[in-house]
Amino acid sequence: MNWEVYAVKYADRNARTRADSFIFDDNHDAPHAMDYFMWVLRRGDRVILVDTGYDGPEAAARDRPIRMEPGAALAPLGIRPEDIDTLIVTHLHYDHAGGLHLFPNAHLHLQTAEMAYATGPCMCHDTLRMPFTAAHVCEAVTRLYRGKLTFHDGDGEIADGVTVHCIGGHSRGLQAVRVRTDAGWLVLASDAAHYYENFQARKPFPIVVDLQDMLDGFDTLARLASDPKLIVPGHDPLVRDLFPQGVAEHITRLDQGQT
């Protein structure tokens, strides 16, 4: 049996320009909106959550409002935060790991390189530390000490038909998620490609720790997916136009391919 996959939008940020999304863009001052997603994988009774979004207090601290709390965003899928037992953390930036505390029973899957990066000397630099929040990193460490965290070094299998693959670039241990669906092998790029244009035009995103890893990662995404149309970027509003709506206006179904 293949997996159902849903993109769950919980926030957006529209007061942005293309300079915020692309290095070396010729139209740097044009508006460029961003959506924020979590992703749900479902097969029968099994549910895997990919990333957590962030909550109201984090939104207030960063002055980046959310449209709904992560738990409320998942409710139309019949998912309660306390029922999530498997949680893939693509990386520890605030908008992907800011809700770890909301899923108290989840076992985390994280790249070894990401924990080392988020707790290492690179965090002495304000620019590299900016996308992280200490409490989120500490929550991941707490799960480790509770025996509720599995590290992956490069490629790893989470379940039959669900694998993770270290990409790096945007964050040292950023991982993409490959999922077997009825449409073929679908790749949740997360922030290995914020937008379609990042990998299609090979335009890097400006928040980057290793530019070569980011550029090489675009090729990795292409190798992992059965079809380029099954590469799903992490923040592109176009995802909601290209794939069918799910069970609610803010939920998009991905596993059946583009409409």
Backbone as JSON, one array per atom type, in Angstrom:
{
  "sequence": "MNWEVYAVKYADRNARTRADSFIFDDNHDAPHAMDYFMWVLRRGDRVILVDTGYDGPEAAARDRPIRMEPGAALAPLGIRPEDIDTLIVTHLHYDHAGGLHLFPNAHLHLQTAEMAYATGPCMCHDTLRMPFTAAHVCEAVTRLYRGKLTFHDGDGEIADGVTVHCIGGHSRGLQAVRVRTDAGWLVLASDAAHYYENFQARKPFPIVVDLQDMLDGFDTLARLASDPKLIVPGHDPLVRDLFPQGVAEHITRLDQGQT",
  "N": [[0.84, -1.19, 0.0], [0.54, 2.21, -0.85], [1.5, 5.57, 0.21], [-0.56, 8.23, 1.4], [-0.2, 11.74, 1.02], [-0.07, 14.91, 2.48], [0.05, 18.43, 2.29], [0.08, 20.86, 4.71], [-0.92, 23.97, 5.29], [-0.05, 26.54, 7.51], [0.66, 29.14, 7.89], [1.57, 32.29, 6.36], [3.68, 34.62, 4.62], [3.72, 37.57, 3.24], [4.86, 40.03, 2.83], [7.34, 40.27, 1.38], [10.23, 40.26, -0.84], [11.69, 39.36, -4.03], [14.4, 39.4, -3.58], [14.61, 38.32, -1.09], [14.37, 35.67, -1.6], [16.02, 34.68, -3.63], [19.39, 34.41, -4.71], [21.32, 36.6, -6.69], [19.25, 37.61, -8.33], [17.55, 39.22, -10.99], [15.37, 40.82, -10.69], [15.04, 42.03, -8.13], [13.49, 43.56, -6.33], [10.82, 42.96, -6.64], [7.6, 41.86, -5.45], [7.31, 38.85, -3.47], [5.76, 36.18, -2.34], [5.44, 33.91, 0.5], [4.59, 30.69, 1.64], [3.9, 28.67, 4.53], [4.39, 25.39, 5.62], [3.41, 22.23, 7.1], [3.8, 18.65, 6.78], [1.91, 15.72, 6.15], [2.03, 12.25, 6.29], [0.23, 9.41, 5.43], [-0.85, 6.09, 5.84], [-3.16, 3.75, 5.86], [-3.78, 3.15, 9.21], [-1.47, 4.29, 10.06], [0.4, 7.16, 10.74], [2.68, 9.64, 9.86], [4.33, 12.52, 10.76], [5.8, 15.28, 9.16], [7.85, 17.72, 10.08], [6.86, 20.56, 12.18], [5.85, 23.14, 12.16], [5.37, 26.39, 13.74], [4.41, 27.97, 16.86], [1.98, 30.22, 18.47], [3.34, 31.86, 20.53], [6.0, 31.83, 19.52], [5.53, 33.0, 17.07], [4.79, 35.58, 17.91], [7.17, 36.4, 19.14], [8.91, 36.6, 16.99], [7.59, 38.3, 15.37], [6.11, 37.28, 13.25], [3.3, 36.42, 12.21], [1.03, 33.63, 12.57], [-1.5, 31.77, 10.8], [-2.98, 29.75, 11.93], [-2.79, 27.63, 14.81], [-0.48, 24.86, 14.98], [-1.67, 22.37, 15.87], [-4.42, 22.85, 15.47], [-4.41, 23.21, 12.74], [-3.96, 20.64, 11.83], [-6.23, 19.3, 12.57], [-8.52, 18.92, 10.74], [-7.75, 16.62, 9.4], [-8.22, 14.7, 11.19], [-6.31, 14.35, 13.13], [-4.71, 14.31, 16.23], [-2.4, 16.13, 18.18], [-1.17, 14.72, 20.32], [-1.31, 12.12, 19.49], [0.57, 11.66, 17.57], [3.28, 9.67, 16.81], [5.58, 9.4, 15.34], [7.91, 11.53, 14.01], [9.37, 13.31, 11.57], [12.01, 15.48, 11.42], [12.96, 17.9, 9.37], [14.88, 19.9, 9.53], [16.26, 22.08, 12.07], [15.37, 24.71, 12.11], [13.32, 27.48, 13.17], [10.75, 27.54, 11.98], [10.25, 25.0, 11.22], [10.76, 23.31, 13.32], [9.59, 24.5, 15.45], [7.37, 23.67, 16.82], [7.85, 21.37, 18.26], [7.43, 20.8, 20.98], [4.72, 20.59, 21.09], [4.01, 18.09, 20.36], [4.14, 15.74, 22.25], [4.52, 12.98, 22.46], [5.95, 12.09, 20.36], [8.43, 10.38, 18.5], [11.47, 11.47, 17.36], [13.09, 11.97, 14.18], [16.15, 12.77, 12.93], [18.89, 14.34, 11.27], [22.26, 13.53, 12.07], [24.17, 15.47, 11.5], [22.69, 17.82, 11.66], [22.01, 18.21, 14.36], [24.59, 18.47, 15.39], [25.38, 20.81, 14.1], [23.48, 22.73, 15.01], [24.1, 22.9, 17.67], [26.7, 23.57, 17.79], [29.87, 25.34, 17.11], [29.24, 27.02, 14.95], [26.98, 28.37, 15.71], [27.84, 30.54, 17.07], [27.84, 32.65, 15.4], [25.85, 35.36, 14.6], [24.33, 35.57, 12.22], [24.09, 32.94, 11.23], [22.86, 31.76, 13.37], [20.39, 32.97, 13.5], [17.97, 31.74, 12.27], [17.34, 29.81, 14.14], [15.89, 28.81, 17.29], [16.65, 28.7, 20.67], [15.15, 27.21, 22.54], [13.8, 25.35, 20.97], [15.83, 23.75, 19.95], [16.78, 22.77, 22.36], [14.58, 21.25, 23.11], [14.75, 19.17, 21.25], [17.13, 18.02, 22.15], [16.3, 17.2, 24.67], [14.45, 15.21, 23.94], [16.25, 13.38, 22.89], [17.58, 12.57, 25.24], [15.52, 11.34, 26.47], [15.31, 9.05, 25.08], [13.94, 9.26, 22.71], [14.67, 9.94, 20.13], [16.03, 9.39, 16.96], [19.01, 9.26, 15.17], [20.14, 9.97, 11.86], [22.52, 9.31, 9.36], [23.07, 10.68, 6.57], [21.45, 8.82, 4.23], [18.38, 7.27, 5.19], [15.92, 4.92, 6.4], [12.61, 5.36, 7.34], [10.13, 4.16, 7.4], [8.5, 1.51, 5.56], [8.67, 2.54, 2.3], [9.18, 5.18, 2.95], [11.76, 7.37, 3.12], [14.68, 9.19, 4.24], [16.98, 11.79, 3.31], [20.05, 13.27, 3.44], [20.69, 16.57, 2.6], [21.74, 19.13, 3.13], [23.23, 22.41, 2.78], [21.15, 24.75, 2.97], [20.8, 24.44, 5.73], [23.05, 22.72, 7.87], [22.43, 20.01, 8.32], [20.1, 19.54, 6.85], [17.4, 17.59, 5.7], [15.76, 15.9, 3.04], [12.6, 14.29, 2.26], [11.59, 11.25, 0.98], [8.86, 9.68, -0.55], [6.83, 6.9, -1.24], [4.23, 6.88, -3.47], [0.97, 6.66, -5.08], [1.31, 8.09, -7.39], [3.97, 7.84, -7.88], [7.46, 8.09, -6.86], [7.56, 10.56, -4.59], [9.0, 13.63, -3.56], [9.48, 15.43, -0.72], [10.86, 18.35, -0.53], [11.37, 20.12, 1.48], [13.36, 22.66, 2.82], [15.42, 22.33, 1.04], [14.72, 23.2, -1.38], [13.13, 26.04, -1.45], [11.34, 27.19, -3.23], [9.87, 26.4, -6.44], [11.34, 27.68, -8.41], [13.88, 27.87, -7.31], [15.16, 25.31, -7.7], [14.55, 24.73, -10.36], [15.54, 26.85, -11.92], [17.98, 26.95, -10.83], [18.62, 28.79, -8.82], [19.97, 29.88, -5.94], [18.78, 29.95, -2.52], [18.92, 32.69, -0.22], [19.57, 32.28, 2.56], [21.99, 30.36, 3.68], [24.34, 27.85, 4.48], [26.2, 26.31, 3.17], [26.96, 26.72, 0.0], [27.64, 25.13, -2.22], [26.66, 22.6, -1.44], [23.94, 23.21, -1.43], [23.45, 23.72, -4.17], [24.27, 21.27, -5.33], [22.36, 19.74, -4.12], [20.01, 20.28, -5.52], [20.27, 18.63, -7.73], [20.22, 16.17, -6.45], [17.58, 16.06, -5.5], [16.25, 15.78, -7.93], [17.14, 13.25, -8.73], [15.99, 11.63, -6.8], [13.22, 11.79, -7.11], [10.46, 10.38, -8.95], [9.53, 11.84, -11.05], [10.01, 15.17, -12.2], [7.81, 16.74, -11.55], [6.99, 15.74, -9.19], [8.54, 16.73, -7.21], [8.34, 18.57, -4.36], [8.46, 21.75, -3.3], [9.45, 23.6, -0.31], [8.15, 25.99, 0.51], [6.58, 27.2, -1.4], [3.89, 29.04, -2.7], [2.72, 28.15, -5.05], [2.39, 25.42, -4.9], [-0.11, 24.93, -3.84], [-1.72, 25.63, -5.91], [-1.06, 23.87, -7.94], [-1.52, 21.27, -7.06], [-4.26, 19.15, -5.95], [-6.91, 20.32, -3.76], [-7.21, 19.32, -0.35], [-8.84, 18.0, 2.48], [-9.63, 20.34, 3.58], [-9.55, 23.95, 3.18], [-6.96, 24.85, 3.63], [-5.39, 22.67, 3.28], [-3.56, 20.58, 1.16], [-3.56, 17.97, -1.18], [-1.05, 15.72, -2.1], [-0.23, 13.22, -3.07], [-1.48, 12.21, -5.3], [-0.47, 13.41, -7.48], [0.03, 16.27, -9.71], [-2.69, 18.45, -10.64]],
  "CA": [[0.0, 0.0, 0.0], [1.3, 3.44, -0.92], [1.19, 6.59, 1.2], [-1.17, 9.52, 1.12], [0.66, 12.84, 1.48], [-0.79, 16.17, 2.54], [0.72, 19.66, 2.71], [-0.82, 21.58, 5.62], [-0.47, 25.35, 5.43], [-0.46, 27.13, 8.79], [1.05, 30.55, 7.93], [2.16, 32.84, 5.15], [4.36, 35.91, 4.83], [3.6, 38.15, 1.91], [5.63, 41.27, 2.73], [8.69, 39.84, 1.0], [10.6, 40.52, -2.23], [12.5, 38.3, -4.63], [15.72, 39.43, -2.95], [14.54, 37.43, 0.08], [14.2, 34.28, -2.04], [16.98, 34.25, -4.64], [20.66, 35.09, -4.91], [21.61, 37.02, -8.08], [18.02, 37.77, -9.1], [17.54, 40.48, -11.72], [14.17, 41.58, -10.34], [15.17, 41.79, -6.7], [12.55, 44.3, -5.51], [9.45, 42.55, -6.93], [7.0, 41.09, -4.34], [7.45, 37.4, -3.58], [5.1, 35.63, -1.16], [5.93, 32.64, 1.04], [3.69, 29.89, 2.47], [4.55, 27.81, 5.53], [3.7, 24.1, 5.62], [3.8, 20.93, 7.64], [3.38, 17.61, 5.84], [1.38, 14.52, 6.8], [2.07, 11.0, 5.53], [-0.75, 8.5, 6.02], [-1.08, 4.8, 5.18], [-4.01, 3.05, 6.8], [-3.81, 3.8, 10.52], [-0.15, 4.84, 10.36], [0.59, 8.57, 10.41], [3.99, 10.23, 10.1], [4.34, 13.97, 10.58], [7.06, 15.88, 8.73], [7.97, 19.08, 10.62], [5.84, 20.91, 13.16], [5.47, 24.53, 12.17], [5.68, 27.08, 14.99], [3.17, 28.33, 17.56], [1.69, 31.63, 18.7], [4.42, 32.58, 21.2], [7.13, 32.02, 18.6], [5.07, 33.98, 16.09], [4.87, 36.9, 18.53], [8.57, 36.73, 19.39], [9.56, 36.92, 15.72], [6.69, 39.18, 14.62], [5.73, 36.56, 12.04], [2.03, 35.81, 12.63], [0.54, 32.41, 11.94], [-2.94, 31.76, 10.56], [-3.58, 28.82, 12.88], [-1.84, 26.82, 15.57], [-0.24, 23.58, 14.29], [-2.66, 21.35, 16.21], [-5.67, 23.19, 14.81], [-4.22, 23.0, 11.31], [-4.02, 19.2, 11.56], [-7.51, 18.75, 13.02], [-9.39, 18.4, 9.69], [-7.29, 15.29, 9.01], [-8.52, 13.79, 12.28], [-5.05, 14.09, 13.83], [-4.46, 15.02, 17.48], [-0.94, 16.19, 18.39], [-0.68, 13.69, 21.24], [-1.33, 10.81, 18.83], [1.71, 11.53, 16.66], [4.37, 8.93, 17.43], [6.75, 9.45, 14.47], [8.03, 12.9, 13.53], [10.6, 13.6, 10.83], [12.4, 16.89, 11.51], [13.86, 18.11, 8.23], [15.98, 20.66, 10.12], [15.85, 22.64, 13.34], [14.96, 26.11, 12.03], [12.14, 27.74, 13.99], [9.48, 27.3, 11.29], [10.14, 23.56, 10.98], [10.86, 22.6, 14.59], [9.07, 25.36, 16.5], [6.25, 23.04, 17.52], [8.22, 20.06, 18.8], [6.83, 20.61, 22.3], [3.29, 20.34, 20.92], [3.84, 16.67, 20.02], [4.94, 15.21, 23.36], [4.75, 11.53, 22.38], [6.59, 11.78, 19.07], [9.84, 9.99, 18.36], [12.02, 12.34, 16.31], [14.12, 11.49, 13.25], [16.95, 13.96, 12.65], [20.24, 14.07, 10.81], [23.33, 13.78, 13.03], [24.82, 16.73, 11.14], [21.87, 18.96, 12.06], [22.18, 18.43, 15.79], [25.95, 18.99, 15.59], [25.39, 22.19, 13.62], [22.65, 23.6, 15.85], [24.67, 22.98, 19.01], [28.14, 23.72, 17.63], [30.47, 26.68, 17.04], [28.61, 27.89, 13.95], [25.95, 29.17, 16.36], [28.45, 31.77, 17.6], [27.62, 33.7, 14.41], [24.45, 35.8, 14.65], [23.64, 35.32, 10.95], [23.76, 31.52, 11.13], [21.99, 31.4, 14.49], [19.1, 33.66, 13.39], [16.77, 30.92, 12.04], [17.15, 28.84, 15.23], [15.48, 29.26, 18.62], [17.33, 27.8, 21.6], [14.21, 26.29, 23.18], [13.47, 24.27, 20.05], [17.0, 22.87, 19.94], [16.8, 22.1, 23.66], [13.54, 20.23, 23.09], [15.31, 18.03, 20.53], [18.1, 17.39, 23.05], [15.51, 16.52, 25.7], [13.94, 13.96, 23.35], [17.4, 12.48, 22.82], [17.85, 12.02, 26.57], [14.38, 10.48, 26.81], [15.3, 7.89, 24.19], [12.89, 9.5, 21.71], [15.27, 10.55, 18.94], [16.92, 8.55, 16.15], [19.86, 10.0, 14.25], [20.44, 9.4, 10.55], [23.73, 9.84, 8.74], [22.86, 10.59, 5.13], [20.19, 8.19, 3.87], [17.81, 6.43, 6.23], [14.54, 4.47, 6.19], [11.73, 5.61, 8.47], [9.11, 3.11, 7.27], [8.45, 1.02, 4.19], [8.21, 3.57, 1.39], [9.51, 6.52, 3.45], [13.18, 7.48, 3.39], [15.22, 10.54, 4.39], [18.23, 11.95, 2.56], [20.71, 14.52, 3.85], [20.98, 17.49, 1.5], [22.58, 20.24, 3.59], [23.08, 23.65, 2.04], [20.41, 25.76, 3.73], [21.24, 24.13, 7.08], [24.06, 21.68, 7.67], [21.85, 18.67, 8.3], [18.79, 19.53, 6.22], [17.08, 16.35, 5.0], [14.53, 15.77, 2.25], [11.86, 13.06, 2.55], [11.11, 10.56, -0.22], [7.68, 8.91, -0.17], [6.23, 6.13, -2.33], [2.81, 7.21, -3.62], [0.36, 6.13, -6.3], [1.84, 8.86, -8.52], [5.4, 7.57, -8.0], [8.26, 8.55, -5.73], [7.39, 11.98, -4.34], [10.05, 14.15, -2.7], [9.25, 16.64, 0.04], [12.18, 18.97, -0.52], [11.52, 21.05, 2.58], [14.1, 23.85, 2.4], [16.4, 22.07, -0.03], [14.22, 24.11, -2.42], [11.98, 26.77, -0.92], [10.45, 27.48, -4.35], [10.17, 25.71, -7.69], [12.37, 28.42, -9.16], [15.2, 27.58, -6.77], [15.82, 24.18, -8.35], [14.35, 24.74, -11.81], [16.45, 27.83, -12.5], [19.22, 26.83, -10.07], [18.83, 30.05, -8.1], [20.05, 29.53, -4.52], [18.11, 30.74, -1.5], [19.98, 33.48, 0.43], [20.01, 31.73, 3.85], [22.75, 29.18, 3.24], [25.6, 27.61, 5.18], [27.12, 25.74, 2.19], [26.32, 26.97, -1.29], [27.82, 23.97, -3.1], [25.7, 21.58, -1.03], [22.62, 23.61, -1.88], [23.37, 23.52, -5.62], [24.3, 19.83, -5.57], [21.11, 19.2, -3.62], [19.0, 20.35, -6.57], [20.42, 17.41, -8.53], [19.78, 15.05, -5.62], [16.11, 16.04, -5.53], [15.83, 15.25, -9.24], [17.41, 11.81, -8.75], [15.11, 10.93, -5.87], [11.82, 11.83, -7.54], [10.13, 9.66, -10.18], [9.22, 12.84, -12.07], [10.23, 16.5, -11.62], [6.56, 17.28, -11.03], [6.78, 15.18, -7.87], [9.38, 17.45, -6.25], [7.48, 19.54, -3.71], [9.27, 22.71, -2.54], [9.01, 23.76, 1.07], [7.44, 27.23, 0.87], [6.06, 27.85, -2.6], [2.43, 29.09, -2.8], [2.29, 27.45, -6.25], [2.02, 24.05, -4.55], [-1.55, 24.9, -3.6], [-2.39, 25.77, -7.21], [-0.72, 22.76, -8.83], [-2.04, 20.02, -6.52], [-5.68, 19.31, -5.55], [-7.23, 20.64, -2.38], [-7.51, 18.16, 0.48], [-10.1, 17.98, 3.22], [-9.92, 21.71, 4.03], [-8.98, 24.94, 2.27], [-5.52, 25.03, 3.88], [-4.73, 21.36, 3.13], [-3.39, 20.2, -0.24], [-3.19, 16.56, -1.32], [0.1, 15.64, -3.01], [0.15, 11.87, -3.53], [-2.11, 11.87, -6.59], [0.17, 14.2, -8.54], [-0.52, 17.58, -10.0], [-3.96, 18.46, -11.34]],
  "C": [[0.88, 1.25, 0.0], [0.78, 4.47, 0.09], [0.37, 7.72, 0.61], [-0.26, 10.61, 1.7], [-0.12, 14.15, 1.4], [0.16, 17.3, 2.96], [-0.29, 20.48, 3.51], [-0.26, 22.98, 5.84], [-0.97, 25.93, 6.75], [-0.12, 28.62, 8.86], [1.47, 30.98, 6.53], [2.82, 34.17, 5.5], [4.5, 36.55, 3.46], [4.37, 39.45, 1.74], [7.1, 40.93, 2.48], [8.95, 40.27, -0.43], [11.44, 39.36, -2.74], [13.92, 38.29, -4.08], [15.76, 38.54, -1.71], [14.55, 35.96, -0.3], [15.3, 33.77, -2.95], [18.26, 35.09, -4.59], [20.81, 35.41, -6.39], [20.33, 37.14, -8.93], [17.99, 39.16, -9.74], [16.39, 41.4, -11.32], [14.0, 41.57, -8.83], [14.11, 42.48, -5.85], [11.09, 43.95, -5.78], [8.9, 41.74, -5.75], [7.15, 39.58, -4.57], [6.95, 36.75, -2.3], [5.68, 34.28, -0.77], [4.82, 31.98, 1.85], [4.51, 29.01, 3.41], [3.72, 26.54, 5.69], [4.27, 23.14, 6.67], [3.33, 19.9, 6.63], [2.96, 16.37, 6.64], [1.48, 13.36, 5.81], [1.11, 10.03, 6.22], [-0.87, 7.24, 5.17], [-1.87, 3.94, 6.15], [-4.09, 3.82, 8.11], [-2.49, 4.47, 10.88], [-0.05, 6.28, 9.87], [2.01, 8.98, 10.78], [3.88, 11.72, 9.82], [5.74, 14.4, 10.15], [7.02, 17.35, 9.11], [6.73, 19.48, 11.4], [5.28, 22.31, 13.02], [5.93, 25.2, 13.46], [4.39, 27.64, 15.57], [3.06, 29.83, 17.78], [2.79, 32.39, 19.43], [5.64, 32.81, 20.32], [6.77, 33.05, 17.53], [5.19, 35.4, 16.64], [6.32, 37.33, 18.73], [9.29, 37.17, 18.12], [8.75, 37.91, 14.88], [6.39, 38.58, 13.25], [4.45, 35.78, 12.33], [1.74, 34.51, 11.88], [-0.97, 32.52, 11.76], [-3.66, 30.81, 11.5], [-2.47, 28.05, 13.59], [-1.66, 25.46, 14.87], [-1.28, 22.52, 14.61], [-3.98, 21.59, 15.53], [-5.58, 22.96, 13.31], [-4.35, 21.53, 10.93], [-5.39, 18.59, 11.83], [-8.41, 18.24, 11.9], [-8.99, 17.02, 9.18], [-7.55, 14.26, 10.11], [-7.3, 13.46, 13.12], [-4.99, 14.95, 15.09], [-2.97, 15.02, 17.74], [-0.41, 15.08, 19.28], [-0.65, 12.3, 20.62], [-0.17, 10.6, 17.87], [2.85, 10.81, 17.37], [5.65, 8.94, 16.6], [6.8, 10.82, 13.81], [9.39, 13.08, 12.86], [10.86, 15.11, 10.91], [13.39, 17.16, 10.38], [15.07, 18.94, 8.63], [15.4, 21.44, 11.29], [15.55, 24.14, 13.29], [13.58, 26.28, 12.67], [10.83, 27.36, 13.3], [9.27, 25.82, 10.95], [10.16, 22.75, 12.27], [10.29, 23.4, 15.75], [7.9, 24.8, 17.27], [6.58, 21.68, 18.1], [7.53, 19.78, 20.13], [5.34, 20.32, 22.23], [2.98, 18.87, 20.65], [4.64, 15.84, 21.02], [5.28, 13.74, 23.24], [5.5, 11.12, 21.12], [8.05, 11.38, 19.25], [10.39, 10.74, 17.15], [13.04, 11.59, 15.46], [14.84, 12.71, 12.68], [18.31, 13.54, 12.12], [21.25, 14.4, 11.91], [23.97, 15.14, 12.77], [24.02, 17.95, 11.59], [22.01, 19.24, 13.54], [23.57, 19.0, 16.07], [26.04, 20.45, 15.18], [24.67, 23.12, 14.58], [23.18, 23.76, 17.26], [26.17, 23.25, 18.97], [28.6, 25.16, 17.45], [29.89, 27.58, 15.97], [27.56, 28.79, 14.58], [26.53, 30.38, 17.09], [28.23, 32.94, 16.65], [26.14, 34.07, 14.39], [23.69, 35.43, 13.38], [23.23, 33.87, 10.82], [22.79, 31.09, 12.23], [20.57, 31.94, 14.32], [17.91, 32.75, 13.16], [16.47, 29.91, 13.14], [16.62, 29.55, 16.47], [15.98, 28.23, 19.62], [16.37, 26.78, 22.21], [13.85, 25.12, 22.29], [14.61, 23.25, 19.99], [17.07, 22.09, 21.25], [15.73, 21.01, 23.75], [14.01, 18.98, 22.35], [16.31, 17.29, 21.41], [17.37, 16.63, 24.16], [14.95, 15.21, 25.18], [15.06, 12.93, 23.25], [17.62, 11.8, 24.16], [16.69, 11.19, 27.09], [14.33, 9.22, 25.97], [14.29, 8.01, 23.08], [13.45, 10.23, 20.49], [16.19, 9.54, 18.27], [17.69, 9.44, 15.2], [20.03, 9.23, 12.95], [21.67, 10.09, 9.98], [23.61, 9.67, 7.24], [21.5, 10.03, 4.81], [19.69, 7.31, 5.02], [16.38, 6.06, 5.9], [13.75, 4.69, 7.46], [10.65, 4.53, 8.54], [9.18, 2.62, 5.84], [7.88, 2.12, 3.28], [8.45, 4.99, 1.85], [10.98, 6.56, 3.83], [13.58, 8.95, 3.53], [16.61, 10.59, 3.76], [18.85, 13.31, 2.9], [21.1, 15.32, 2.62], [21.96, 18.57, 1.95], [22.26, 21.51, 2.83], [22.46, 24.74, 2.87], [20.73, 25.66, 5.22], [22.1, 22.89, 6.97], [23.47, 20.28, 7.54], [20.44, 18.63, 7.74], [18.56, 18.21, 5.48], [15.77, 16.49, 4.24], [13.9, 14.42, 2.56], [11.3, 12.51, 1.24], [9.99, 9.6, 0.17], [7.13, 8.18, -1.4], [4.72, 6.37, -2.35], [2.27, 6.56, -4.88], [0.88, 6.85, -7.54], [3.31, 8.58, -8.78], [6.14, 8.05, -6.76], [8.18, 10.07, -5.66], [8.46, 12.44, -3.36], [9.58, 15.45, -2.05], [10.61, 17.3, 0.24], [12.44, 19.73, 0.77], [12.36, 22.23, 2.06], [15.33, 23.55, 1.55], [16.0, 22.84, -1.28], [12.99, 24.79, -1.83], [10.9, 26.95, -1.99], [10.81, 26.59, -5.54], [11.33, 26.38, -8.41], [13.76, 28.18, -8.61], [15.88, 26.44, -7.52], [15.64, 24.17, -9.86], [15.31, 25.69, -12.51], [17.8, 27.85, -11.8], [19.6, 28.18, -9.45], [18.84, 29.75, -6.6], [19.25, 30.49, -3.64], [19.17, 31.46, -0.67], [20.43, 32.97, 1.8], [20.67, 30.4, 3.57], [24.03, 29.07, 4.06], [26.64, 27.02, 4.23], [26.48, 25.81, 0.82], [26.49, 25.79, -2.24], [26.84, 22.86, -2.74], [24.29, 21.93, -1.5], [22.45, 23.34, -3.37], [23.4, 22.04, -5.97], [22.98, 19.17, -5.14], [19.99, 19.27, -4.64], [19.06, 19.1, -7.45], [19.96, 16.18, -7.76], [18.27, 14.94, -5.62], [15.61, 15.42, -6.82], [16.05, 13.74, -9.32], [16.41, 11.04, -7.9], [13.68, 10.81, -6.36], [11.63, 11.03, -8.82], [9.94, 10.62, -11.35], [9.48, 14.21, -11.45], [8.98, 17.12, -11.03], [6.23, 16.75, -9.64], [7.8, 15.69, -6.85], [8.53, 18.58, -5.67], [8.34, 20.5, -2.88], [8.63, 23.06, -1.21], [8.14, 24.95, 1.37], [6.72, 27.88, -0.3], [4.53, 27.86, -2.62], [1.89, 28.36, -4.03], [1.86, 26.02, -5.97], [0.51, 23.94, -4.42], [-2.35, 25.1, -4.88], [-2.21, 24.53, -8.07], [-1.29, 21.43, -8.37], [-3.47, 20.23, -6.02], [-5.83, 19.63, -4.08], [-7.57, 19.35, -1.63], [-8.83, 18.33, 1.19], [-10.49, 19.35, 3.76], [-9.17, 22.67, 3.11], [-7.47, 25.08, 2.43], [-4.73, 23.73, 3.71], [-4.74, 20.96, 1.65], [-2.94, 18.75, -0.31], [-2.14, 16.42, -2.42], [0.27, 14.29, -3.67], [-0.5, 11.45, -4.84], [-1.5, 12.65, -7.75], [-0.53, 15.52, -8.78], [-1.83, 17.46, -10.79], [-3.77, 18.85, -12.81]]
}
